[in-house]
Amino acid sequence: MTSDTEQDLALTALLAAAREVDAGIPDDLLRKSYAIQRSHQFDREENRETSLQDLTKLVDDHIDSGGGK
């Protein structure tokens, strides 16, 4: 299991990489998707569908709110 400090470093690296390549993905969306993945990282394989469903809903909500323009 990783510590909170290591998790923060992973998120910091993700955010920095997105900015470096000018991905145009809002930090809030990256933070929320990272939190979803983190919360499901130790799920059993048959339960991983929940993570995919949560991510799909997050992206759909982002697009529906006009963030996908």
PDB file of C-alpha atoms in Angstrom:
ATOM      1  CA  MET A   1       0.000   0.000   0.000  1.00  0.00           C
ATOM      2  CA  THR A   2       1.259   3.494  -0.752  1.00  0.00           C
ATOM      3  CA  SER A   3       1.341   6.394   1.619  1.00  0.00           C
ATOM      4  CA  ASP A   4      -0.584   9.644   1.230  1.00  0.00           C
ATOM      5  CA  THR A   5       2.679  11.395   0.374  1.00  0.00           C
ATOM      6  CA  GLU A   6       3.336   8.973  -2.500  1.00  0.00           C
ATOM      7  CA  GLN A   7      -0.258   9.396  -3.688  1.00  0.00           C
ATOM      8  CA  ASP A   8       0.148  13.157  -3.660  1.00  0.00           C
ATOM      9  CA  LEU A   9       3.329  12.812  -5.695  1.00  0.00           C
ATOM     10  CA  ALA A  10       1.514  10.666  -8.241  1.00  0.00           C
ATOM     11  CA  LEU A  11      -1.287  13.211  -8.566  1.00  0.00           C
ATOM     12  CA  THR A  12       1.216  16.055  -8.776  1.00  0.00           C
ATOM     13  CA  ALA A  13       3.059  14.238 -11.569  1.00  0.00           C
ATOM     14  CA  LEU A  14      -0.201  13.575 -13.430  1.00  0.00           C
ATOM     15  CA  LEU A  15      -1.227  17.218 -13.238  1.00  0.00           C
ATOM     16  CA  ALA A  16       2.236  18.400 -14.293  1.00  0.00           C
ATOM     17  CA  ALA A  17       2.308  16.024 -17.270  1.00  0.00           C
ATOM     18  CA  ALA A  18      -1.126  17.171 -18.437  1.00  0.00           C
ATOM     19  CA  ARG A  19       0.006  20.796 -18.287  1.00  0.00           C
ATOM     20  CA  GLU A  20       3.318  20.049 -19.987  1.00  0.00           C
ATOM     21  CA  VAL A  21       1.659  18.518 -23.031  1.00  0.00           C
ATOM     22  CA  ASP A  22      -1.127  21.120 -22.906  1.00  0.00           C
ATOM     23  CA  ALA A  23      -3.744  18.386 -22.846  1.00  0.00           C
ATOM     24  CA  GLY A  24      -6.530  20.864 -22.165  1.00  0.00           C
ATOM     25  CA  ILE A  25      -7.961  18.657 -19.426  1.00  0.00           C
ATOM     26  CA  PRO A  26      -9.123  20.668 -16.411  1.00  0.00           C
ATOM     27  CA  ASP A  27      -7.280  19.957 -13.169  1.00  0.00           C
ATOM     28  CA  ASP A  28     -10.611  19.294 -11.451  1.00  0.00           C
ATOM     29  CA  LEU A  29     -11.457  16.537 -13.934  1.00  0.00           C
ATOM     30  CA  LEU A  30      -8.013  14.967 -13.496  1.00  0.00           C
ATOM     31  CA  ARG A  31      -8.292  15.126  -9.715  1.00  0.00           C
ATOM     32  CA  LYS A  32     -11.732  13.502  -9.725  1.00  0.00           C
ATOM     33  CA  SER A  33     -10.691  10.757 -12.146  1.00  0.00           C
ATOM     34  CA  TYR A  34      -7.562  10.097 -10.094  1.00  0.00           C
ATOM     35  CA  ALA A  35      -9.688   9.833  -6.936  1.00  0.00           C
ATOM     36  CA  ILE A  36     -11.976   7.318  -8.640  1.00  0.00           C
ATOM     37  CA  GLN A  37      -9.055   5.184  -9.758  1.00  0.00           C
ATOM     38  CA  ARG A  38      -7.422   5.407  -6.364  1.00  0.00           C
ATOM     39  CA  SER A  39     -10.600   4.369  -4.558  1.00  0.00           C
ATOM     40  CA  HIS A  40     -10.963   1.287  -6.755  1.00  0.00           C
ATOM     41  CA  GLN A  41      -7.312   0.318  -7.157  1.00  0.00           C
ATOM     42  CA  PHE A  42      -7.567  -2.708  -4.896  1.00  0.00           C
ATOM     43  CA  ASP A  43     -10.980  -3.922  -6.044  1.00  0.00           C
ATOM     44  CA  ARG A  44     -11.268  -7.496  -7.154  1.00  0.00           C
ATOM     45  CA  GLU A  45     -11.224  -7.919 -10.904  1.00  0.00           C
ATOM     46  CA  GLU A  46     -14.941  -8.658 -11.120  1.00  0.00           C
ATOM     47  CA  ASN A  47     -15.698  -5.369  -9.309  1.00  0.00           C
ATOM     48  CA  ARG A  48     -13.576  -3.159 -11.566  1.00  0.00           C
ATOM     49  CA  GLU A  49     -16.638  -2.379 -13.649  1.00  0.00           C
ATOM     50  CA  THR A  50     -17.602   0.112 -10.938  1.00  0.00           C
ATOM     51  CA  SER A  51     -14.498   2.172 -11.647  1.00  0.00           C
ATOM     52  CA  LEU A  52     -15.263   2.241 -15.360  1.00  0.00           C
ATOM     53  CA  GLN A  53     -18.880   3.234 -14.696  1.00  0.00           C
ATOM     54  CA  ASP A  54     -17.796   6.027 -12.338  1.00  0.00           C
ATOM     55  CA  LEU A  55     -15.262   7.345 -14.853  1.00  0.00           C
ATOM     56  CA  THR A  56     -17.802   7.196 -17.669  1.00  0.00           C
ATOM     57  CA  LYS A  57     -20.298   9.164 -15.576  1.00  0.00           C
ATOM     58  CA  LEU A  58     -17.638  11.729 -14.662  1.00  0.00           C
ATOM     59  CA  VAL A  59     -16.696  12.311 -18.307  1.00  0.00           C
ATOM     60  CA  ASP A  60     -20.328  12.365 -19.448  1.00  0.00           C
ATOM     61  CA  ASP A  61     -21.187  14.917 -16.753  1.00  0.00           C
ATOM     62  CA  HIS A  62     -18.181  17.031 -17.773  1.00  0.00           C
ATOM     63  CA  ILE A  63     -19.257  17.010 -21.426  1.00  0.00           C
ATOM     64  CA  ASP A  64     -22.913  17.659 -20.568  1.00  0.00           C
ATOM     65  CA  SER A  65     -21.904  20.696 -18.521  1.00  0.00           C
ATOM     66  CA  GLY A  66     -20.197  22.190 -21.568  1.00  0.00           C
ATOM     67  CA  GLY A  67     -16.697  21.255 -20.512  1.00  0.00           C
ATOM     68  CA  GLY A  68     -16.093  19.160 -23.596  1.00  0.00           C
ATOM     69  CA  LYS A  69     -15.981  22.144 -25.961  1.00  0.00           C
TER      70      LYS A  69
END
